[in-house]
CSV table of C-alpha atoms in Angstrom, one decimal:
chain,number,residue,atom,x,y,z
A,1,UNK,CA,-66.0,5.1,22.7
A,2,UNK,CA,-67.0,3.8,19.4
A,3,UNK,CA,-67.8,7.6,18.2
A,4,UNK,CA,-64.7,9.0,19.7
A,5,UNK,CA,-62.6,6.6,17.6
A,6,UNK,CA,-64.0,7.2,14.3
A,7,UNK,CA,-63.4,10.8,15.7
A,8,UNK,CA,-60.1,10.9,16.0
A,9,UNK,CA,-59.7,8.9,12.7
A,10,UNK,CA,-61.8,11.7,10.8
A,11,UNK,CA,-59.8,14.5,12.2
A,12,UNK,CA,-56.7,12.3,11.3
A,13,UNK,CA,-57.5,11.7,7.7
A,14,UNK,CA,-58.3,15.1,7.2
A,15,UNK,CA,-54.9,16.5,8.6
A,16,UNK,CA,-53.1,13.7,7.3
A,17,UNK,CA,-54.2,13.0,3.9
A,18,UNK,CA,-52.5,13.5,0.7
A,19,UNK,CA,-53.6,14.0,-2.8
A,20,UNK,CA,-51.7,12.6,-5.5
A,21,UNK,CA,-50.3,14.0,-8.7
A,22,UNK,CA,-49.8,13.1,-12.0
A,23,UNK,CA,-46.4,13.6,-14.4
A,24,UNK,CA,-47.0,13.4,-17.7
A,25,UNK,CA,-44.5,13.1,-20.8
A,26,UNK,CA,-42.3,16.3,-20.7
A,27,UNK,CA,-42.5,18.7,-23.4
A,28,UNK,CA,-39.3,19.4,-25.3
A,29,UNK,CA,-38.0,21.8,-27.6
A,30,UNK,CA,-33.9,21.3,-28.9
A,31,UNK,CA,-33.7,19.0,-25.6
A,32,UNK,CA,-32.4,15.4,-25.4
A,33,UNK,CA,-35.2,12.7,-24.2
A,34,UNK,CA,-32.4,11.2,-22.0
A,35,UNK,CA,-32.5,14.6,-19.8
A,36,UNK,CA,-36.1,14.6,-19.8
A,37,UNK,CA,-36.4,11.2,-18.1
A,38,UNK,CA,-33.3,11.4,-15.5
A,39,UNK,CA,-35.3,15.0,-14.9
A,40,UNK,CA,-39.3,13.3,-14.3
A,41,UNK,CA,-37.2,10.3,-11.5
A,42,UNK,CA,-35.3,13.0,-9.8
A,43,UNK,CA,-38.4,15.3,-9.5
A,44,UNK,CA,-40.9,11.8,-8.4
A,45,UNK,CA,-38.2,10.8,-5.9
A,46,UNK,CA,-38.0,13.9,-4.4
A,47,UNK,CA,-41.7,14.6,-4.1
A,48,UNK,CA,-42.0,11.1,-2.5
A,49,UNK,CA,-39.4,11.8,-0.2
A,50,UNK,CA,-40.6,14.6,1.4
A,51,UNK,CA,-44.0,13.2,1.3
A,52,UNK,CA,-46.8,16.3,0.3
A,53,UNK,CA,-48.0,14.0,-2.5
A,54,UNK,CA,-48.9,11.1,-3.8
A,55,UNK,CA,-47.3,10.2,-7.4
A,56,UNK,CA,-49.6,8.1,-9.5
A,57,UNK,CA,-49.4,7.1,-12.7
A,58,UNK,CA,-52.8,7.3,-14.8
A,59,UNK,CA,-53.8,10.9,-15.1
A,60,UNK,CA,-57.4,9.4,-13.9
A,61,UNK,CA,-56.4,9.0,-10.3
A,62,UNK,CA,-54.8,11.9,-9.8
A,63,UNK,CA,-55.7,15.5,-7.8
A,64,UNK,CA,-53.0,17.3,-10.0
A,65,UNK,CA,-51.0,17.4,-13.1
A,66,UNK,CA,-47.3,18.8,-13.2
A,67,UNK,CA,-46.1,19.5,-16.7
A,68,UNK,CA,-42.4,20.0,-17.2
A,69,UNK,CA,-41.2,21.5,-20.1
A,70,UNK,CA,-37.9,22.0,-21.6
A,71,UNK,CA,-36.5,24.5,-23.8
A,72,UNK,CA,-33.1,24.4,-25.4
A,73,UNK,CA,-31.9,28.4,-25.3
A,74,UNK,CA,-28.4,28.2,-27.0
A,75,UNK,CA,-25.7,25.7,-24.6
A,76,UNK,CA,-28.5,25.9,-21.5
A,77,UNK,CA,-31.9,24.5,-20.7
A,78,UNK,CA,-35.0,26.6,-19.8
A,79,UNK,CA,-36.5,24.2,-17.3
A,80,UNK,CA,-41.0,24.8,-16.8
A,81,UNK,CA,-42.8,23.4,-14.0
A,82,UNK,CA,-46.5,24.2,-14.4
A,83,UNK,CA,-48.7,22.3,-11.5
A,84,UNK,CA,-52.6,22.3,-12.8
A,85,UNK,CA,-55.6,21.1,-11.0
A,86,UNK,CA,-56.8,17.5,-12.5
A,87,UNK,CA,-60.4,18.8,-13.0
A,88,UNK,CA,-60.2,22.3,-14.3
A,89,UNK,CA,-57.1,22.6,-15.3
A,90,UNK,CA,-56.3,25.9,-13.7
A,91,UNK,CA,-52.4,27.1,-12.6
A,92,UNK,CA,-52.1,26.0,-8.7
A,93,UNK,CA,-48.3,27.5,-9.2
A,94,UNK,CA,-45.5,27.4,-12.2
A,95,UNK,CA,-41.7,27.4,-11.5
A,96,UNK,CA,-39.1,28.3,-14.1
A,97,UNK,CA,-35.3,27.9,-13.8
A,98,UNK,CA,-32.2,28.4,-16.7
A,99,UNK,CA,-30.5,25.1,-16.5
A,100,UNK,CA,-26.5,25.6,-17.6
A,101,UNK,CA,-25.1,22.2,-17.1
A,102,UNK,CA,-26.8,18.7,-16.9
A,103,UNK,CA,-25.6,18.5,-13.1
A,104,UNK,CA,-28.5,21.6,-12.6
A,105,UNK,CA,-31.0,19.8,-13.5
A,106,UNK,CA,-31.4,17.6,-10.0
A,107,UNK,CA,-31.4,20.7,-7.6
A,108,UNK,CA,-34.2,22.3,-10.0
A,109,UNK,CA,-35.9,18.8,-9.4
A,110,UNK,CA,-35.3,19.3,-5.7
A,111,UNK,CA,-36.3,23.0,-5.9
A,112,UNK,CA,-39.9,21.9,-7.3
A,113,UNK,CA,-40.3,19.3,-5.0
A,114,UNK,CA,-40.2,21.9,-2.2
A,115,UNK,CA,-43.0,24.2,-3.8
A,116,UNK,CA,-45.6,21.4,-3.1
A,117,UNK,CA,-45.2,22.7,0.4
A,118,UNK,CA,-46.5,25.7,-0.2
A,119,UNK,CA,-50.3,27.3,-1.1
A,120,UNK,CA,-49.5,30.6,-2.5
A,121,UNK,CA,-52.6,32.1,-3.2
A,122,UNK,CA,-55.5,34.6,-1.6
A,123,UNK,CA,-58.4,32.5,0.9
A,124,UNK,CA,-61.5,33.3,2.7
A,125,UNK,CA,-62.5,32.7,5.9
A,126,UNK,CA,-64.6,31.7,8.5
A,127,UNK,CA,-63.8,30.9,12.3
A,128,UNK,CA,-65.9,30.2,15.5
A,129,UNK,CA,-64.7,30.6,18.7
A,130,UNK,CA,-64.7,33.1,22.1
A,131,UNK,CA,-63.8,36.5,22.8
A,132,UNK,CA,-63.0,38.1,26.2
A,133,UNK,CA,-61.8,40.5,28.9
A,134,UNK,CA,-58.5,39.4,30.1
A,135,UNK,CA,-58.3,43.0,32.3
A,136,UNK,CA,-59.4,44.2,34.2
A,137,UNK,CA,-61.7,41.5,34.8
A,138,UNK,CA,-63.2,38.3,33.1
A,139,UNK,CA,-65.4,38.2,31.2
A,140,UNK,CA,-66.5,35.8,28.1
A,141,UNK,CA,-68.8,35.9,24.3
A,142,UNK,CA,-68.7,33.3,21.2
A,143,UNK,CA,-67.4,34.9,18.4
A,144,UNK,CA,-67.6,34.5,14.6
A,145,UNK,CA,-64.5,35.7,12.4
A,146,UNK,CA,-64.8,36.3,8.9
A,147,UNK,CA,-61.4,37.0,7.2
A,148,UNK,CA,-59.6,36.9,3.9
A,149,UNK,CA,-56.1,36.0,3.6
A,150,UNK,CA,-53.4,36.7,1.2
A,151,UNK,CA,-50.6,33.7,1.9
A,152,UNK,CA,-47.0,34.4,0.0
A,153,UNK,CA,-44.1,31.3,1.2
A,154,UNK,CA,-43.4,32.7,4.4
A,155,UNK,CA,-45.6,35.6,5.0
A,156,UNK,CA,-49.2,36.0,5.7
A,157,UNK,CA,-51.4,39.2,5.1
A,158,UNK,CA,-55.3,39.2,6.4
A,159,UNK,CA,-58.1,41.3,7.0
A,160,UNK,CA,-60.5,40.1,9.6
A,161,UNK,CA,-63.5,41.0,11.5
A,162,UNK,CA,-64.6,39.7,14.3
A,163,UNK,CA,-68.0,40.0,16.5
A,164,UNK,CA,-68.7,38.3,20.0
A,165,UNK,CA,-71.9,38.9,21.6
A,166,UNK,CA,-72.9,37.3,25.3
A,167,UNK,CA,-75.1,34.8,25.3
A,168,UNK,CA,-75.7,34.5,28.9
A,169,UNK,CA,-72.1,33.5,29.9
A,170,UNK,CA,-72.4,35.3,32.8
A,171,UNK,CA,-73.8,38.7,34.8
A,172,UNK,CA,-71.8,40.6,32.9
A,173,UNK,CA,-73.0,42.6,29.6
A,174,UNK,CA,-70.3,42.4,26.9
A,175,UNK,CA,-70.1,43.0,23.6
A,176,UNK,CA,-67.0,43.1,21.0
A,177,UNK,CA,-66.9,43.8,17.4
A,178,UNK,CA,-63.6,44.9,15.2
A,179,UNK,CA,-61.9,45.1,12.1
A,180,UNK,CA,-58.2,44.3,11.9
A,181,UNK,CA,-55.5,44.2,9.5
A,182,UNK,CA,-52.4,41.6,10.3
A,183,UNK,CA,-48.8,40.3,8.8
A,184,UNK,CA,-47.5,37.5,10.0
A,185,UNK,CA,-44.7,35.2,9.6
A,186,UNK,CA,-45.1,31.7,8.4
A,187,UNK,CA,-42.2,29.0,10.1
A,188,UNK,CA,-41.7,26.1,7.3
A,189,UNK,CA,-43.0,22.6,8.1
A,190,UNK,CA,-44.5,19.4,7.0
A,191,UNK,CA,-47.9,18.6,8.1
A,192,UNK,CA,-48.3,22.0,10.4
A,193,UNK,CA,-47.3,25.2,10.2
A,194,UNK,CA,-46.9,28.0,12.5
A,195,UNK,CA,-46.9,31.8,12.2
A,196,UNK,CA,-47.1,35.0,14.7
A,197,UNK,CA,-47.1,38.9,14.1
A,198,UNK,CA,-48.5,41.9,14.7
A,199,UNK,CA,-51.6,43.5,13.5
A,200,UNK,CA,-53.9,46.8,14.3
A,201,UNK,CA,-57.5,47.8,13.3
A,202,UNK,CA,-60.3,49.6,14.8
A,203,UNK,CA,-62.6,47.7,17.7
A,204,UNK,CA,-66.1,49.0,19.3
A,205,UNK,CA,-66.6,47.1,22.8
A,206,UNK,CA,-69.7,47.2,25.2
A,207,UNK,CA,-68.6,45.9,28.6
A,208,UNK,CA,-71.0,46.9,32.1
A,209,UNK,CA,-70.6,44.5,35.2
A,210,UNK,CA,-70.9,45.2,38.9
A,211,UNK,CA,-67.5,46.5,39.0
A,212,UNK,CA,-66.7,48.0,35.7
A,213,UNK,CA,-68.4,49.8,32.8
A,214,UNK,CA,-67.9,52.6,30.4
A,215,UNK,CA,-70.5,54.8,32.3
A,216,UNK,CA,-72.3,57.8,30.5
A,217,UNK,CA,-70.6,56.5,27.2
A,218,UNK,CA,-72.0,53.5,27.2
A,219,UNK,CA,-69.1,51.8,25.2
A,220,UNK,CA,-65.8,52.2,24.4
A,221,UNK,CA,-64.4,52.4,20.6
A,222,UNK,CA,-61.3,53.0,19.0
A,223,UNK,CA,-57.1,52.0,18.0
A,224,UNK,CA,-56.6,48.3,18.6
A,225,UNK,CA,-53.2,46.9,18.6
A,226,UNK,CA,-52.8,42.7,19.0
A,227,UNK,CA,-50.2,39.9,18.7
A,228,UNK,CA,-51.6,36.8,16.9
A,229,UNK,CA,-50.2,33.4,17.0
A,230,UNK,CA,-51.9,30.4,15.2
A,231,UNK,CA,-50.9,27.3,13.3
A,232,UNK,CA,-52.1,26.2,10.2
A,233,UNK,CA,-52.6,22.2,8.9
A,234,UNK,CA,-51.0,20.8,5.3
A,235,UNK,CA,-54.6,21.4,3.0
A,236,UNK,CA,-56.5,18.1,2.3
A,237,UNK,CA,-57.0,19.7,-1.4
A,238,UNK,CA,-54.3,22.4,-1.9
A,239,UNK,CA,-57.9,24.4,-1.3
A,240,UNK,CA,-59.0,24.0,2.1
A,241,UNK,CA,-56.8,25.3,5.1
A,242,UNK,CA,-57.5,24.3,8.8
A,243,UNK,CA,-56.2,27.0,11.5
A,244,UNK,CA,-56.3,27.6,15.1
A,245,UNK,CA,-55.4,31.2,16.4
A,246,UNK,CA,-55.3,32.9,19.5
A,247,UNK,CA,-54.9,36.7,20.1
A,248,UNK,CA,-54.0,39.2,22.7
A,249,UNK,CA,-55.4,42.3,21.9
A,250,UNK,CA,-54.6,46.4,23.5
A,251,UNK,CA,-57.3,48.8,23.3
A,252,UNK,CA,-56.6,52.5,23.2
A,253,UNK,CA,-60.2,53.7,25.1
A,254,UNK,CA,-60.5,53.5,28.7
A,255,UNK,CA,-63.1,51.3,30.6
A,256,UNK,CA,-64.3,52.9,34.5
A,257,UNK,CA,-63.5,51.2,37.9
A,258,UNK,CA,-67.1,51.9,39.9
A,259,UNK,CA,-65.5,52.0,43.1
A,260,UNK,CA,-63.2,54.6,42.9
A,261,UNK,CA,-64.3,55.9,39.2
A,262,UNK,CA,-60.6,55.4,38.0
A,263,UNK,CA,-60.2,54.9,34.0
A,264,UNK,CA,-58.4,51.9,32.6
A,265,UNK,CA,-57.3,50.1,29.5
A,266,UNK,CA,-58.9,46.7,28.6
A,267,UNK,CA,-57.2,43.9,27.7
A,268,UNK,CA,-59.4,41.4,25.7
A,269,UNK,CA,-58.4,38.1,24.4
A,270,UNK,CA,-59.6,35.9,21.2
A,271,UNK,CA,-59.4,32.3,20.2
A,272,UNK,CA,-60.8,30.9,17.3
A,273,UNK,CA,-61.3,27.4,14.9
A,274,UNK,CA,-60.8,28.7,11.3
A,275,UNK,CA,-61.4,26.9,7.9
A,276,UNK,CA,-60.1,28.8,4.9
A,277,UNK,CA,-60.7,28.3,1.1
């Protein structure tokens, strides 16, 4: 009981947790200090409000640094949102936005508030989990992923290949291996986020039970067509991404019936755990 509690709390930290950021004193060029300062309390409040961060106030506690610069160009503000990692100082993401009045100044506060929801950027990954035949007939392996992702706001390209191998999950002999290309779309959230597409690649599969196999050929190989669907969990450390996916998969080579030596199309399924950095 004891175990399963600090369990839960682990998993709940790590989903949950939120690092902080740190705003120093805005840069300005030609720009009044009085905009500078109603511009740093809109853009706190609204990155507290929709809670991806935590603001702190000594750049030694912090994750993150946002600078904010501002730039008089003639009768208008060039506004510069540059969010840097605490440690190494490298870009995470910058925002820029042409300010014409003083009333633009709290939507482009709101505006960079909202990018602290997203993690722009390219990731590699790794996933356990199971692959298997969903038809003709069941059968089951563990499966590794590997996979390297390319995330833009809303849309999500990867490569990934995947091998599962039977370890004595059953009678039947089965083996799957592939290499896939996917898009998918990315739905907007808070501490979750879901996303589904389509994707295609090319798949090798060994498969030989008491009722089917691929006879004199010994395997099958060739086009794969899937739909994905996954979610992904709010990064701890704008770094590290948690996903679960699942995946129905068409394969374009035929698998034989024994009985009556009819030819079919297999139907395999995969579900993995993924961790992405």
């Amino acid at each position: 009981m004891k175990f399963t509690a600090f369990l839960i709390a682990f998993l709940c930290t790590i989903l949950w947790a939120k690092p902080s950021v740190f705003v120093p004193a805005v840069e300005l060029d030609g720009v009044h200090q009085d905009y500078a300062d109603e511009l740093v309390r809109w853009t706190k409040g609204n990155i507290e409000a929709k809670k991806y961060m935590w603001v702190v106030e000594r750049e030694s506690e912090c994750d993150f640094v946002l600078q904010i610069k501002m730039l008089r160009k003639g009768d208008n503000i060039l506004v510069t949102f540059s969010l840097k990692n605490s440690d190494d100082k490298d870009e995470v993401w910058s925002y820029k936005h042409m300010a014409y009045t003083p009333d633009d100044l709290k939507p482009v506060a709101d505006v960079a508030a909202m990018k602290f929801g997203r993690w722009n950027g390219f990731r590699l990954g790794v996933g356990l989990g199971a692959v298997g035949v969903a038809s003709p007939e069941f059968a089951a392996a563990p499966s590794i992923d590997l996979s390297a992702h390319y995330l833009y706001n809303n849309f999500l390209f990867s490569l990934d290949g995947n091998l599962g191998i039977d370890e004595g999950l059953g009678d039947d002999d089965f083996t799957y291996a592939g290499a896939f290309f996917s898009f998918a779309y990315v739905l907007d959230g808070r501490n979750f986020f879901p996303y589904a597409g389509p994707g295609a690649g090319f798949s090798y599969m060994e498969y030989d039970s008491d009722k089917y196999s691929f006879a004199d050929l010994e395997s099958g190989e060739g086009l794969t067509l899937f739909l994905k669907a996954g979610v992904f969990f709010k990064p701890v450390d704008y770094k590290t991404i948690f996903a679960i996916e699942v995946r129905y998969l068409f394969n374009f080579y035929e698998v034989q019936k024994l009985s009556d030596e009819s030819w079919m199309f297999p139907h395999v399924w995969n579900v993995s755990a993924q961790v992405w950095w």
